[in-house]
mmCIF file with all atom_site columns, C-alpha atoms in Angstrom:
data_model
loop_
_atom_site.group_PDB
_atom_site.id
_atom_site.type_symbol
_atom_site.label_atom_id
_atom_site.label_alt_id
_atom_site.label_comp_id
_atom_site.label_asym_id
_atom_site.label_entity_id
_atom_site.label_seq_id
_atom_site.pdbx_PDB_ins_code
_atom_site.Cartn_x
_atom_site.Cartn_y
_atom_site.Cartn_z
_atom_site.occupancy
_atom_site.B_iso_or_equiv
_atom_site.pdbx_formal_charge
_atom_site.auth_seq_id
_atom_site.auth_comp_id
_atom_site.auth_asym_id
_atom_site.auth_atom_id
_atom_site.pdbx_PDB_model_num
ATOM 1   C CA . MET J 1 1   ? 0.000   0.000  0.000  1.00 59.00 ? 289 MET J CA 1
ATOM 2   C CA . ASN J 1 2   ? 1.356   3.400  -0.982 1.00 86.00 ? 290 ASN J CA 1
ATOM 3   C CA . SER J 1 3   ? 1.435   6.068  1.680  1.00 94.00 ? 291 SER J CA 1
ATOM 4   C CA . ILE J 1 4   ? 3.273   9.289  2.397  1.00 94.00 ? 292 ILE J CA 1
ATOM 5   C CA . ILE J 1 5   ? 3.460   11.247 5.632  1.00 94.00 ? 293 ILE J CA 1
ATOM 6   C CA . LEU J 1 6   ? 2.419   14.851 5.050  1.00 94.00 ? 294 LEU J CA 1
ATOM 7   C CA . PHE J 1 7   ? 3.221   15.823 8.621  1.00 94.00 ? 295 PHE J CA 1
ATOM 8   C CA . ASP J 1 8   ? 4.333   13.824 11.645 1.00 95.00 ? 296 ASP J CA 1
ATOM 9   C CA . PHE J 1 9   ? 4.657   16.066 14.669 1.00 96.00 ? 297 PHE J CA 1
ATOM 10  C CA . CYS J 1 10  ? 7.530   15.636 17.113 1.00 93.00 ? 298 CYS J CA 1
ATOM 11  C CA . LYS J 1 11  ? 9.341   17.776 19.675 1.00 91.00 ? 299 LYS J CA 1
ATOM 12  C CA . THR J 1 12  ? 11.640  19.178 16.967 1.00 91.00 ? 300 THR J CA 1
ATOM 13  C CA . SER J 1 13  ? 8.812   20.128 14.584 1.00 92.00 ? 301 SER J CA 1
ATOM 14  C CA . LYS J 1 14  ? 8.809   23.802 13.648 1.00 90.00 ? 302 LYS J CA 1
ATOM 15  C CA . LYS J 1 15  ? 5.631   25.627 14.514 1.00 93.00 ? 303 LYS J CA 1
ATOM 16  C CA . GLU J 1 16  ? 6.554   28.081 11.754 1.00 94.00 ? 304 GLU J CA 1
ATOM 17  C CA . ASP J 1 17  ? 5.548   25.403 9.218  1.00 94.00 ? 305 ASP J CA 1
ATOM 18  C CA . TRP J 1 18  ? 1.946   26.196 10.204 1.00 97.00 ? 306 TRP J CA 1
ATOM 19  C CA . GLN J 1 19  ? 0.054   29.488 10.136 1.00 98.00 ? 307 GLN J CA 1
ATOM 20  C CA . VAL J 1 20  ? -2.986  30.570 12.144 1.00 98.00 ? 308 VAL J CA 1
ATOM 21  C CA . VAL J 1 21  ? -5.548  32.754 10.367 1.00 97.00 ? 309 VAL J CA 1
ATOM 22  C CA . ASN J 1 22  ? -8.200  34.205 12.667 1.00 97.00 ? 310 ASN J CA 1
ATOM 23  C CA . ASP J 1 23  ? -11.383 35.997 11.703 1.00 96.00 ? 311 ASP J CA 1
ATOM 24  C CA . GLY J 1 24  ? -9.594  39.292 12.411 1.00 91.00 ? 312 GLY J CA 1
ATOM 25  C CA . VAL J 1 25  ? -8.955  39.369 8.663  1.00 81.00 ? 313 VAL J CA 1
ATOM 26  C CA . MET J 1 26  ? -12.674 40.218 8.474  1.00 83.00 ? 314 MET J CA 1
ATOM 27  C CA . GLY J 1 27  ? -12.943 42.276 11.678 1.00 91.00 ? 315 GLY J CA 1
ATOM 28  C CA . GLY J 1 28  ? -13.634 39.402 14.093 1.00 94.00 ? 316 GLY J CA 1
ATOM 29  C CA . LEU J 1 29  ? -12.091 38.886 17.522 1.00 97.00 ? 317 LEU J CA 1
ATOM 30  C CA . SER J 1 30  ? -11.333 35.132 17.622 1.00 98.00 ? 318 SER J CA 1
ATOM 31  C CA . LYS J 1 31  ? -7.890  34.179 18.925 1.00 97.00 ? 319 LYS J CA 1
ATOM 32  C CA . GLY J 1 32  ? -6.306  30.911 17.828 1.00 98.00 ? 320 GLY J CA 1
ATOM 33  C CA . GLN J 1 33  ? -2.716  29.957 18.450 1.00 98.00 ? 321 GLN J CA 1
ATOM 34  C CA . PHE J 1 34  ? -0.455  27.060 17.521 1.00 98.00 ? 322 PHE J CA 1
ATOM 35  C CA . LEU J 1 35  ? 2.458   25.464 19.326 1.00 97.00 ? 323 LEU J CA 1
ATOM 36  C CA . ILE J 1 36  ? 4.304   22.184 19.669 1.00 97.00 ? 324 ILE J CA 1
ATOM 37  C CA . ASN J 1 37  ? 3.439   20.801 23.119 1.00 97.00 ? 325 ASN J CA 1
ATOM 38  C CA . LYS J 1 38  ? 5.762   18.960 25.528 1.00 95.00 ? 326 LYS J CA 1
ATOM 39  C CA . GLU J 1 39  ? 4.611   15.606 24.083 1.00 96.00 ? 327 GLU J CA 1
ATOM 40  C CA . GLY J 1 40  ? 5.726   16.756 20.622 1.00 96.00 ? 328 GLY J CA 1
ATOM 41  C CA . ASN J 1 41  ? 2.252   17.118 19.106 1.00 97.00 ? 329 ASN J CA 1
ATOM 42  C CA . GLY J 1 42  ? 0.809   20.083 17.272 1.00 98.00 ? 330 GLY J CA 1
ATOM 43  C CA . LEU J 1 43  ? -1.587  21.989 19.536 1.00 98.00 ? 331 LEU J CA 1
ATOM 44  C CA . PHE J 1 44  ? -4.166  24.342 18.001 1.00 98.00 ? 332 PHE J CA 1
ATOM 45  C CA . GLN J 1 45  ? -6.089  26.165 20.715 1.00 98.00 ? 333 GLN J CA 1
ATOM 46  C CA . GLY J 1 46  ? -7.858  29.385 21.494 1.00 98.00 ? 334 GLY J CA 1
ATOM 47  C CA . THR J 1 47  ? -11.226 31.124 21.575 1.00 98.00 ? 335 THR J CA 1
ATOM 48  C CA . VAL J 1 48  ? -13.809 31.639 18.859 1.00 98.00 ? 336 VAL J CA 1
ATOM 49  C CA . SER J 1 49  ? -15.811 34.852 19.195 1.00 97.00 ? 337 SER J CA 1
ATOM 50  C CA . LEU J 1 50  ? -18.894 35.840 17.232 1.00 97.00 ? 338 LEU J CA 1
ATOM 51  C CA . ALA J 1 51  ? -18.303 39.534 18.024 1.00 96.00 ? 339 ALA J CA 1
ATOM 52  C CA . ASN J 1 52  ? -17.836 41.890 15.047 1.00 95.00 ? 340 ASN J CA 1
ATOM 53  C CA . ASN J 1 53  ? -19.201 39.256 12.641 1.00 91.00 ? 341 ASN J CA 1
ATOM 54  C CA . GLY J 1 54  ? -16.396 36.856 13.530 1.00 93.00 ? 342 GLY J CA 1
ATOM 55  C CA . GLY J 1 55  ? -16.604 33.182 14.240 1.00 96.00 ? 343 GLY J CA 1
ATOM 56  C CA . PHE J 1 56  ? -13.612 31.136 13.079 1.00 97.00 ? 344 PHE J CA 1
ATOM 57  C CA . SER J 1 57  ? -9.984  30.245 13.560 1.00 98.00 ? 345 SER J CA 1
ATOM 58  C CA . LEU J 1 58  ? -7.975  28.316 10.976 1.00 98.00 ? 346 LEU J CA 1
ATOM 59  C CA . LEU J 1 59  ? -4.641  26.496 11.142 1.00 98.00 ? 347 LEU J CA 1
ATOM 60  C CA . ARG J 1 60  ? -3.001  25.850 7.773  1.00 98.00 ? 348 ARG J CA 1
ATOM 61  C CA . HIS J 1 61  ? 0.102   24.252 6.316  1.00 97.00 ? 349 HIS J CA 1
ATOM 62  C CA . ARG J 1 62  ? 1.149   25.232 2.802  1.00 96.00 ? 350 ARG J CA 1
ATOM 63  C CA . PHE J 1 63  ? 3.652   23.310 0.710  1.00 95.00 ? 351 PHE J CA 1
ATOM 64  C CA . SER J 1 64  ? 4.856   22.970 -2.871 1.00 94.00 ? 352 SER J CA 1
ATOM 65  C CA . SER J 1 65  ? 2.240   21.428 -5.122 1.00 95.00 ? 353 SER J CA 1
ATOM 66  C CA . LEU J 1 66  ? 2.169   17.698 -4.525 1.00 95.00 ? 354 LEU J CA 1
ATOM 67  C CA . ASP J 1 67  ? 0.999   15.187 -7.153 1.00 96.00 ? 355 ASP J CA 1
ATOM 68  C CA . THR J 1 68  ? -1.427  12.974 -5.221 1.00 96.00 ? 356 THR J CA 1
ATOM 69  C CA . LYS J 1 69  ? -3.087  10.961 -8.017 1.00 96.00 ? 357 LYS J CA 1
ATOM 70  C CA . ILE J 1 70  ? -1.960  7.637  -6.518 1.00 96.00 ? 358 ILE J CA 1
ATOM 71  C CA . PHE J 1 71  ? -3.666  8.349  -3.199 1.00 97.00 ? 359 PHE J CA 1
ATOM 72  C CA . SER J 1 72  ? -7.350  8.286  -2.266 1.00 97.00 ? 360 SER J CA 1
ATOM 73  C CA . LYS J 1 73  ? -7.597  9.274  1.392  1.00 98.00 ? 361 LYS J CA 1
ATOM 74  C CA . PHE J 1 74  ? -6.159  11.035 4.416  1.00 98.00 ? 362 PHE J CA 1
ATOM 75  C CA . LYS J 1 75  ? -5.350  9.282  7.675  1.00 98.00 ? 363 LYS J CA 1
ATOM 76  C CA . ILE J 1 76  ? -5.212  11.723 10.600 1.00 98.00 ? 364 ILE J CA 1
ATOM 77  C CA . ARG J 1 77  ? -4.397  10.916 14.216 1.00 98.00 ? 365 ARG J CA 1
ATOM 78  C CA . LEU J 1 78  ? -5.779  13.546 16.587 1.00 98.00 ? 366 LEU J CA 1
ATOM 79  C CA . LYS J 1 79  ? -7.379  14.277 19.920 1.00 98.00 ? 367 LYS J CA 1
ATOM 80  C CA . GLY J 1 80  ? -9.749  17.126 20.684 1.00 98.00 ? 368 GLY J CA 1
ATOM 81  C CA . ASP J 1 81  ? -12.326 18.505 23.026 1.00 98.00 ? 369 ASP J CA 1
ATOM 82  C CA . GLY J 1 82  ? -15.518 16.931 21.685 1.00 98.00 ? 370 GLY J CA 1
ATOM 83  C CA . LYS J 1 83  ? -16.100 19.817 19.274 1.00 98.00 ? 371 LYS J CA 1
ATOM 84  C CA . THR J 1 84  ? -16.458 19.655 15.498 1.00 98.00 ? 372 THR J CA 1
ATOM 85  C CA . TYR J 1 85  ? -13.612 20.825 13.260 1.00 98.00 ? 373 TYR J CA 1
ATOM 86  C CA . GLN J 1 86  ? -13.296 21.022 9.513  1.00 98.00 ? 374 GLN J CA 1
ATOM 87  C CA . PHE J 1 87  ? -10.351 19.388 7.816  1.00 98.00 ? 375 PHE J CA 1
ATOM 88  C CA . ARG J 1 88  ? -9.654  21.249 4.589  1.00 98.00 ? 376 ARG J CA 1
ATOM 89  C CA . VAL J 1 89  ? -7.494  20.827 1.520  1.00 98.00 ? 377 VAL J CA 1
ATOM 90  C CA . LYS J 1 90  ? -6.738  23.063 -1.455 1.00 98.00 ? 378 LYS J CA 1
ATOM 91  C CA . SER J 1 91  ? -5.572  21.819 -4.823 1.00 97.00 ? 379 SER J CA 1
ATOM 92  C CA . THR J 1 92  ? -3.537  25.011 -5.302 1.00 95.00 ? 380 THR J CA 1
ATOM 93  C CA . ILE J 1 93  ? -2.900  27.893 -2.944 1.00 93.00 ? 381 ILE J CA 1
ATOM 94  C CA . ASP J 1 94  ? -4.462  30.187 -5.556 1.00 93.00 ? 382 ASP J CA 1
ATOM 95  C CA . ASP J 1 95  ? -7.838  28.437 -5.248 1.00 95.00 ? 383 ASP J CA 1
ATOM 96  C CA . ARG J 1 96  ? -10.396 30.561 -3.430 1.00 93.00 ? 384 ARG J CA 1
ATOM 97  C CA . HIS J 1 97  ? -12.382 27.519 -2.343 1.00 96.00 ? 385 HIS J CA 1
ATOM 98  C CA . SER J 1 98  ? -11.370 24.584 -0.165 1.00 97.00 ? 386 SER J CA 1
ATOM 99  C CA . TYR J 1 99  ? -12.579 21.020 0.041  1.00 98.00 ? 387 TYR J CA 1
ATOM 100 C CA . MET J 1 100 ? -13.751 20.123 3.541  1.00 98.00 ? 388 MET J CA 1
ATOM 101 C CA . TYR J 1 101 ? -14.747 17.255 5.765  1.00 98.00 ? 389 TYR J CA 1
ATOM 102 C CA . SER J 1 102 ? -16.206 17.645 9.278  1.00 98.00 ? 390 SER J CA 1
ATOM 103 C CA . ILE J 1 103 ? -14.552 15.794 12.158 1.00 98.00 ? 391 ILE J CA 1
ATOM 104 C CA . THR J 1 104 ? -16.173 15.502 15.578 1.00 98.00 ? 392 THR J CA 1
ATOM 105 C CA . THR J 1 105 ? -13.359 15.029 18.053 1.00 98.00 ? 393 THR J CA 1
ATOM 106 C CA . SER J 1 106 ? -13.060 13.050 21.254 1.00 97.00 ? 394 SER J CA 1
ATOM 107 C CA . THR J 1 107 ? -10.918 13.624 24.330 1.00 97.00 ? 395 THR J CA 1
ATOM 108 C CA . LYS J 1 108 ? -9.204  10.326 23.473 1.00 98.00 ? 396 LYS J CA 1
ATOM 109 C CA . TRP J 1 109 ? -6.796  9.774  20.592 1.00 98.00 ? 397 TRP J CA 1
ATOM 110 C CA . LYS J 1 110 ? -8.466  8.563  17.435 1.00 98.00 ? 398 LYS J CA 1
ATOM 111 C CA . THR J 1 111 ? -7.534  7.936  13.835 1.00 98.00 ? 399 THR J CA 1
ATOM 112 C CA . VAL J 1 112 ? -9.814  9.470  11.226 1.00 98.00 ? 400 VAL J CA 1
ATOM 113 C CA . ILE J 1 113 ? -9.848  8.183  7.649  1.00 98.00 ? 401 ILE J CA 1
ATOM 114 C CA . ILE J 1 114 ? -11.155 10.689 5.090  1.00 98.00 ? 402 ILE J CA 1
ATOM 115 C CA . SER J 1 115 ? -11.740 9.641  1.504  1.00 98.00 ? 403 SER J CA 1
ATOM 116 C CA . PHE J 1 116 ? -10.957 12.377 -1.021 1.00 98.00 ? 404 PHE J CA 1
ATOM 117 C CA . ALA J 1 117 ? -14.361 11.703 -2.592 1.00 97.00 ? 405 ALA J CA 1
ATOM 118 C CA . GLU J 1 118 ? -16.070 12.711 0.697  1.00 97.00 ? 406 GLU J CA 1
ATOM 119 C CA . MET J 1 119 ? -14.507 16.192 0.720  1.00 98.00 ? 407 MET J CA 1
ATOM 120 C CA . HIS J 1 120 ? -16.929 18.741 -0.712 1.00 97.00 ? 408 HIS J CA 1
ATOM 121 C CA . PRO J 1 121 ? -16.122 22.230 -2.015 1.00 97.00 ? 409 PRO J CA 1
ATOM 122 C CA . THR J 1 122 ? -16.877 25.261 0.143  1.00 96.00 ? 410 THR J CA 1
ATOM 123 C CA . PHE J 1 123 ? -16.214 28.983 0.074  1.00 94.00 ? 411 PHE J CA 1
ATOM 124 C CA . ARG J 1 124 ? -16.757 31.187 3.130  1.00 86.00 ? 412 ARG J CA 1
ATOM 125 C CA . GLY J 1 125 ? -18.934 28.571 4.788  1.00 83.00 ? 413 GLY J CA 1
ATOM 126 C CA . ARG J 1 126 ? -21.137 27.912 1.770  1.00 88.00 ? 414 ARG J CA 1
ATOM 127 C CA . SER J 1 127 ? -21.238 24.691 -0.210 1.00 91.00 ? 415 SER J CA 1
ATOM 128 C CA . LEU J 1 128 ? -20.469 25.076 -3.891 1.00 92.00 ? 416 LEU J CA 1
ATOM 129 C CA . ASN J 1 129 ? -22.126 23.316 -6.796 1.00 94.00 ? 417 ASN J CA 1
ATOM 130 C CA . GLN J 1 130 ? -18.905 21.646 -7.973 1.00 94.00 ? 418 GLN J CA 1
ATOM 131 C CA . ASN J 1 131 ? -17.437 18.181 -7.897 1.00 96.00 ? 419 ASN J CA 1
ATOM 132 C CA . ASN J 1 132 ? -15.905 16.855 -4.688 1.00 96.00 ? 420 ASN J CA 1
ATOM 133 C CA . PHE J 1 133 ? -12.111 16.766 -4.295 1.00 97.00 ? 421 PHE J CA 1
ATOM 134 C CA . SER J 1 134 ? -10.467 14.917 -7.187 1.00 95.00 ? 422 SER J CA 1
ATOM 135 C CA . GLY J 1 135 ? -7.280  14.252 -5.258 1.00 95.00 ? 423 GLY J CA 1
ATOM 136 C CA . GLU J 1 136 ? -5.008  14.886 -8.233 1.00 96.00 ? 424 GLU J CA 1
ATOM 137 C CA . LYS J 1 137 ? -2.857  17.487 -6.478 1.00 97.00 ? 425 LYS J CA 1
ATOM 138 C CA . MET J 1 138 ? -2.734  19.564 -3.315 1.00 97.00 ? 426 MET J CA 1
ATOM 139 C CA . SER J 1 139 ? -0.768  22.432 -1.851 1.00 97.00 ? 427 SER J CA 1
ATOM 140 C CA . GLU J 1 140 ? -2.519  23.228 1.445  1.00 98.00 ? 428 GLU J CA 1
ATOM 141 C CA . ILE J 1 141 ? -4.087  21.362 4.341  1.00 98.00 ? 429 ILE J CA 1
ATOM 142 C CA . ALA J 1 142 ? -5.910  23.060 7.194  1.00 98.00 ? 430 ALA J CA 1
ATOM 143 C CA . PHE J 1 143 ? -8.059  22.666 10.289 1.00 98.00 ? 431 PHE J CA 1
ATOM 144 C CA . LEU J 1 144 ? -10.847 25.160 10.956 1.00 98.00 ? 432 LEU J CA 1
ATOM 145 C CA . ILE J 1 145 ? -13.200 25.664 13.866 1.00 98.00 ? 433 ILE J CA 1
ATOM 146 C CA . GLY J 1 146 ? -16.295 27.737 13.199 1.00 96.00 ? 434 GLY J CA 1
ATOM 147 C CA . ASN J 1 147 ? -19.383 26.269 14.842 1.00 96.00 ? 435 ASN J CA 1
ATOM 148 C CA . LYS J 1 148 ? -21.391 29.522 14.911 1.00 95.00 ? 436 LYS J CA 1
ATOM 149 C CA . LYS J 1 149 ? -20.969 29.984 18.669 1.00 96.00 ? 437 LYS J CA 1
ATOM 150 C CA . ASN J 1 150 ? -18.615 31.526 21.202 1.00 98.00 ? 438 ASN J CA 1
ATOM 151 C CA . GLU J 1 151 ? -16.343 28.770 22.480 1.00 98.00 ? 439 GLU J CA 1
ATOM 152 C CA . THR J 1 152 ? -12.857 27.806 23.555 1.00 98.00 ? 440 THR J CA 1
ATOM 153 C CA . PHE J 1 153 ? -11.146 25.024 21.636 1.00 98.00 ? 441 PHE J CA 1
ATOM 154 C CA . THR J 1 154 ? -8.229  22.601 21.825 1.00 98.00 ? 442 THR J CA 1
ATOM 155 C CA . LEU J 1 155 ? -7.132  20.285 19.013 1.00 98.00 ? 443 LEU J CA 1
ATOM 156 C CA . GLU J 1 156 ? -4.026  18.106 19.353 1.00 98.00 ? 444 GLU J CA 1
ATOM 157 C CA . ILE J 1 157 ? -2.592  16.642 16.123 1.00 98.00 ? 445 ILE J CA 1
ATOM 158 C CA . ASP J 1 158 ? -0.122  13.778 15.927 1.00 98.00 ? 446 ASP J CA 1
ATOM 159 C CA . SER J 1 159 ? 0.141   12.951 12.219 1.00 98.00 ? 447 SER J CA 1
ATOM 160 C CA . ILE J 1 160 ? -1.407  13.414 8.774  1.00 98.00 ? 448 ILE J CA 1
ATOM 161 C CA . THR J 1 161 ? -0.781  10.748 6.140  1.00 98.00 ? 449 THR J CA 1
ATOM 162 C CA . LEU J 1 162 ? -1.876  10.204 2.555  1.00 98.00 ? 450 LEU J CA 1
ATOM 163 C CA . GLN J 1 163 ? -2.911  6.674  1.618  1.00 97.00 ? 451 GLN J CA 1
#
């Protein structure tokens, strides 16, 4: 079986490989942050605020375009807070839309398998009338929380693999 590790967090991982984008880009007041915790996992945490028309925090990792035709799914090992997060992918960083899949987390570690075919196109929270993710190439992966309520959040990520 072919597989490739997109990201495997460890104590020496660079948090600079990931970028947090909060709703402040649109006037909101949400505050997400990212760090590598003492266990060596990626930790995305903060507060989502609906004030000033806000309501989301996003953690993204951009990379050179990757040919992914031989793969059909993501395998993600993570632990959360029981809240729902979106896992997102972009074919190119120039795309305005993302392909997303909702993940409801648990306070225990779990492995989530996401078929490319299950990832549907969205733009600014709206579904688009386009085909689901083809999986031919990608250049960005991301996690987003935006459940239309004020809330704190904690998402711990161990690894992201293509299969």
